[in-house]
XYZ file of C-alpha atoms in Angstrom:
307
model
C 40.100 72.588 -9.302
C 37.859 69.907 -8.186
C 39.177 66.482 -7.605
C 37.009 63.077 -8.699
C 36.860 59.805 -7.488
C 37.316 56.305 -10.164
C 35.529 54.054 -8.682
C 37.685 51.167 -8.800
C 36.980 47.691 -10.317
C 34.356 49.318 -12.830
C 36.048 48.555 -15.610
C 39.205 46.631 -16.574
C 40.939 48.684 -19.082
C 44.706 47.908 -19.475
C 45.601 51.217 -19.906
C 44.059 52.655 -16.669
C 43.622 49.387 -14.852
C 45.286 47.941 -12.111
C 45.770 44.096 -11.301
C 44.279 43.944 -7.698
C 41.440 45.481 -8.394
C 39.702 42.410 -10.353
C 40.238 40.493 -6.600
C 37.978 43.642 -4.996
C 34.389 42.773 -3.492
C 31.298 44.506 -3.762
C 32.153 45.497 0.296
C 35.224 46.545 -0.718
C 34.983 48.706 -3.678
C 31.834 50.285 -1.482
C 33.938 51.090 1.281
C 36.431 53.093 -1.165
C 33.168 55.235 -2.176
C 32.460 56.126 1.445
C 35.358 57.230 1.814
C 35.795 59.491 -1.058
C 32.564 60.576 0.159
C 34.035 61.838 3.691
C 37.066 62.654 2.171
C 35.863 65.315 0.409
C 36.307 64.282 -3.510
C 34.292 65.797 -5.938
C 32.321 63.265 -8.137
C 32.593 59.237 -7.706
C 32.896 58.053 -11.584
C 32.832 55.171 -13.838
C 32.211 54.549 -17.230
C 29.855 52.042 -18.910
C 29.400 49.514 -22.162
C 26.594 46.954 -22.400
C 28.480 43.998 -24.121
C 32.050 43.582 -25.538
C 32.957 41.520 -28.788
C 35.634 38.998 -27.699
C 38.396 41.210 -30.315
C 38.541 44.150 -27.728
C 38.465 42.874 -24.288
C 42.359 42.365 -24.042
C 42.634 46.595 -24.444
C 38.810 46.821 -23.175
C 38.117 44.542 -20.874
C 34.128 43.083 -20.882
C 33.688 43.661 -17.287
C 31.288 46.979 -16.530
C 28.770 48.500 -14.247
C 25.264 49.927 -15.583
C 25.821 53.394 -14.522
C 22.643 54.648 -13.701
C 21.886 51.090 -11.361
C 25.413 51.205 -9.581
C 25.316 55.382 -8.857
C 21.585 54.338 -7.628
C 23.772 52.031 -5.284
C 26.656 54.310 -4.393
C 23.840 57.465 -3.900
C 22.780 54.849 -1.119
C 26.161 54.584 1.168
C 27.082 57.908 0.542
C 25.369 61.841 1.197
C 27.687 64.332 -0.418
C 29.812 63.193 -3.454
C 28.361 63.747 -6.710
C 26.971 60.741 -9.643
C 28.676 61.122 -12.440
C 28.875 58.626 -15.298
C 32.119 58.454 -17.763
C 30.874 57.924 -19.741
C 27.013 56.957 -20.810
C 27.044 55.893 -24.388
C 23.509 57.829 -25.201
C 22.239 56.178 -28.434
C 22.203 52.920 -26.838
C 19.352 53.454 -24.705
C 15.383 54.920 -25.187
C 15.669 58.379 -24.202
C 12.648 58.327 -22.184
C 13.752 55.759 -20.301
C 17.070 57.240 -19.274
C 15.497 60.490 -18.654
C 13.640 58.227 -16.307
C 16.832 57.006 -14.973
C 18.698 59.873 -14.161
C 15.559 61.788 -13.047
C 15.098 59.081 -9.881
C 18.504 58.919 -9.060
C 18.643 62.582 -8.975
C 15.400 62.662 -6.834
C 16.359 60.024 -4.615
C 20.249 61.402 -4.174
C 19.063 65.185 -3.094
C 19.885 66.248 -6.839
C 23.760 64.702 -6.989
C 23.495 63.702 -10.616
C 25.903 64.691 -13.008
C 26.242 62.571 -16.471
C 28.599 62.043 -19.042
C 27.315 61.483 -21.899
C 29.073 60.400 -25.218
C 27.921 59.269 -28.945
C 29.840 56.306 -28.610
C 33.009 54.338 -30.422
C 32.430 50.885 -30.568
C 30.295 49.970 -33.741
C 30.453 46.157 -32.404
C 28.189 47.099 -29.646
C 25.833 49.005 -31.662
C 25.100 46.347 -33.989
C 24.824 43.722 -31.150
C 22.202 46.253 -29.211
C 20.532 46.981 -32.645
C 21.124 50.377 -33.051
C 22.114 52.285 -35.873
C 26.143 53.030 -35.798
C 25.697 56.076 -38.411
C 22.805 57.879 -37.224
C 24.448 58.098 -33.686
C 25.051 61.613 -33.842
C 21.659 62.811 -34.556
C 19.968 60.385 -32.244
C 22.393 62.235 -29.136
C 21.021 65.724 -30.558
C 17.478 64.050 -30.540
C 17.797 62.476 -26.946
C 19.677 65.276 -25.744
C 16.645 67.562 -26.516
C 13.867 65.066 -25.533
C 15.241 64.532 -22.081
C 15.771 68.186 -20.697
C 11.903 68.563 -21.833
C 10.741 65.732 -19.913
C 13.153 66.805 -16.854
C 11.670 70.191 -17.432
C 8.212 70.510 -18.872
C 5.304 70.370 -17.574
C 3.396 69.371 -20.597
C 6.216 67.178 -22.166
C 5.667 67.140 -25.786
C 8.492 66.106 -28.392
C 7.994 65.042 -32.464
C 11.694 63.874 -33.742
C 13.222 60.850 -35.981
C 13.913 58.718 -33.017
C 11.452 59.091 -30.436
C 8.489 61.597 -30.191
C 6.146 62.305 -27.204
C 2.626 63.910 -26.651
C -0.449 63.959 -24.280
C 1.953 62.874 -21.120
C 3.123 63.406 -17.591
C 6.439 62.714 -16.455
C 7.230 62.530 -12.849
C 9.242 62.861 -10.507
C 10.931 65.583 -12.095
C 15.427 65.912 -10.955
C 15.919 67.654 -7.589
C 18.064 69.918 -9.753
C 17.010 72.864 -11.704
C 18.980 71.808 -14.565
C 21.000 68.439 -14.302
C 24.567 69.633 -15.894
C 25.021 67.443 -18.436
C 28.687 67.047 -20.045
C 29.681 65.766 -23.626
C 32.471 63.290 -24.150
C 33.983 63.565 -27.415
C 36.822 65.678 -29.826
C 34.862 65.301 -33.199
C 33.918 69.100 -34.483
C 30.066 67.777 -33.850
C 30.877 66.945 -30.515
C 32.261 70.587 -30.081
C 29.022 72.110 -31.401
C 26.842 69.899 -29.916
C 28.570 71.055 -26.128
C 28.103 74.772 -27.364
C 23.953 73.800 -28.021
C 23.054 71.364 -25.123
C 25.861 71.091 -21.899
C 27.140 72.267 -19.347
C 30.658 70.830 -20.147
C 33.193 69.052 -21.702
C 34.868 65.736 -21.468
C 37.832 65.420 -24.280
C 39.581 62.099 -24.634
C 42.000 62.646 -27.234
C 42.473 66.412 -27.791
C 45.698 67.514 -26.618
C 45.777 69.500 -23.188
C 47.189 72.166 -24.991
C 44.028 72.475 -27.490
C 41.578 72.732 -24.741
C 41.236 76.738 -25.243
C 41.065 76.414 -28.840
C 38.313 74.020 -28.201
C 36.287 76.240 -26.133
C 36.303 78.791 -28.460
C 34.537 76.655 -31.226
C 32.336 75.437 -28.309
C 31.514 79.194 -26.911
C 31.419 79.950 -31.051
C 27.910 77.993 -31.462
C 25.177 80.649 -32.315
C 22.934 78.350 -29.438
C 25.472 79.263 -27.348
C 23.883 81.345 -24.209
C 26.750 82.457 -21.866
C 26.230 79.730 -19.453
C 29.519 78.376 -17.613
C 31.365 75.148 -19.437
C 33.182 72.803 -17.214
C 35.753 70.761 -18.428
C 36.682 67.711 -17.198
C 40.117 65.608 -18.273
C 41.871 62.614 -16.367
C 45.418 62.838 -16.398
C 45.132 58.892 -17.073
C 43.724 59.543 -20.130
C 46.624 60.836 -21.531
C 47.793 57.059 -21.915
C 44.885 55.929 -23.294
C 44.033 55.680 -26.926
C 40.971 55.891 -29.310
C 40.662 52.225 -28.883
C 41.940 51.685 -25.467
C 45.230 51.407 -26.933
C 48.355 51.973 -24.472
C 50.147 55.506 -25.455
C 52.665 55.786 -22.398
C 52.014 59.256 -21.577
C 54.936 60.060 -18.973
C 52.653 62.765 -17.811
C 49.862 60.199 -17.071
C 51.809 58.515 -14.469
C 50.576 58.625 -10.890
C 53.412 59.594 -8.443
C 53.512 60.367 -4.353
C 55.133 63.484 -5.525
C 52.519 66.458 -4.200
C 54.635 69.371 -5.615
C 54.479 67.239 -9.266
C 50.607 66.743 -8.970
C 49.622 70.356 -7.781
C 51.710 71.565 -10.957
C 49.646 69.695 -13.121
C 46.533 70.930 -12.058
C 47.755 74.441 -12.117
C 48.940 73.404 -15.725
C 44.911 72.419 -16.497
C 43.286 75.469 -14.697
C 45.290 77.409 -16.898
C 43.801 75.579 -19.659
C 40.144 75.572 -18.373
C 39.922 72.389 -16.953
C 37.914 72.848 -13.591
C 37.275 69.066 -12.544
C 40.157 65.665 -12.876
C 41.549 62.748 -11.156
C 45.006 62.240 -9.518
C 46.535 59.602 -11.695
C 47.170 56.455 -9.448
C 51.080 55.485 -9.308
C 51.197 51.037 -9.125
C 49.402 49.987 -5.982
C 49.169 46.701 -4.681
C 46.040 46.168 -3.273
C 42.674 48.012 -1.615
C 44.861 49.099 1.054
C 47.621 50.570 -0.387
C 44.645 52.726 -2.609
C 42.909 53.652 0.333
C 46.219 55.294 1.929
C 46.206 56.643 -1.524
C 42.963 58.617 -1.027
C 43.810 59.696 2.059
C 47.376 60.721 0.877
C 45.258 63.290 -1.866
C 42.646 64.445 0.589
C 45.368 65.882 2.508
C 47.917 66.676 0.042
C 46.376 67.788 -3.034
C 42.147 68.696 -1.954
C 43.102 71.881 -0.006
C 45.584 73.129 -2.116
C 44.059 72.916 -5.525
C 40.248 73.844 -4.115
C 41.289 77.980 -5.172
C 42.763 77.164 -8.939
């Protein structure tokens, strides 16, 4: 089981957020990434939207990073820990340019990338950003497609709905052979699409205990090709809803209980997961996290590494 890093103070979700971290500075929140980074923690992580309507910021919160600009930054003060986005709404962006995006931070990191990418919830934001809320799907199959040929190809050539490509070079390719790409998502589509395109699996709402039923419709896909599927589930998300809605999950809360955590990773492995985050019990302040971190490089790291 690997263990990620939320970067705090990229996002201000009630359900996941904590008060002190609004008061964070840039310094600050930096210095928590460098030390993930010689801690030992997996992936640093945060999630993304472009621009809130005023309805859902008291669940949502309208403060976020641009992924791909602030894992450029954190690829900077750090050498080890992967970039992974939670997640990067796809349709919202030109796929050429993200495959741009991700390819340079990839190149410039030593091939650390790692996105999340999901269809999207918020219809709000589509409209606002001028993008069609109903063809979402298809445009994620599109983009999905187009950007592992540009990463890939020599001779890039693409003819779709939503963006098409000829007679061009793109350069520099990812570091990485393949940049493993997981899917956010429970939808059936979202299932399929994971079987056809990624390397894993990030469910928000499916039940823990319908993971392995999951991954058999994903593993079902006739594109499917044998490759290994990751899955990757917070804990905290267990107390979050499809709208950012408070559930109150008793087994999202974070605790200083070791023998409590390691359970419930051993209770994930046996489900498939292979990547999370230890929930964070109330803090009050950067300190108090930072003791935190060390608290799970030393008590839960080493003894989840084998599940």
């Amino acid at each position: 089981m690997r263990i990620n890093f939320a970067v705090p103070n990229c996002m201000r979700v009630a359900a996941m957020s904590q008060p002190w971290e609004a008061d964070m500075t840039t310094a600050q929140m930096l210095e928590t990434v460098k030390l993930a980074d010689d801690l030992g923690f997996y992936a640093a992580m945060l999630g993304e939207h472009f621009i809130v309507p005023n309805e859902h910021i008291p669940l949502s919160g309208d403060h976020y990073l641009h992924t791909t600009v602030a894992l450029g930054v954190i690829a900077g003060h750090t050498s080890r820990i992967r970039l992974k986005s939670s997640v990067t709404v796809l349709p919202l962006q030109n796929p050429i340019v993200q495959a741009k995006a991700w390819s340079t931070l990839d190149w410039l990191s030593g091939g650390r990338c790692a996105p999340i990418f999901g269809v999207g919830w918020l219809k709000e934001e589509f409209d606002m950003l001028n993008v069609d809320f109903h063809k979402r799907g298809k445009m994620c199959d599109e983009y999905l497609e187009a950007m592992r040929i540009l990463w890939t190809e020599d001779k890039p050539k693409f003819n779709g709905e939503f963006t098409a490509f000829e007679n061009a070079s793109f350069a520099p390719k990812p570091t990485q052979k393949r940049v493993p790409i997981m899917l956010g998502g429970d939808a059936a589509p979202v299932l399929k699409r994971v079987g056809k395109y990624a390397d894993g699996w990030s469910p928000f709402q499916t039940p823990p205990e319908k993971f392995v039923e999951s991954m058999d419709i994903i593993k079902s896909q006739p594109e499917y090709d044998g490759r290994h599927i990751d899955i990757f589930f917070a804990l905290e998300m267990l107390n979050v809803g499809s709208h950012h809605e408070i559930k109150g999950d008793d087994r999202a809360k974070g605790a200083w209980d070791s023998a409590k955590i390691i359970d419930q990773c051993g209770w994930l492995a046996e489900l498939g997961v292979t990547e999370t985050i230890v929930p964070r019990p109330p803090l009050d302040g950067v300190d108090a996290y930072k003791d935190h971190m060390h608290w799970v490089a030393s008590e839960i790291i080493p003894k989840v590494a084998g599940l």
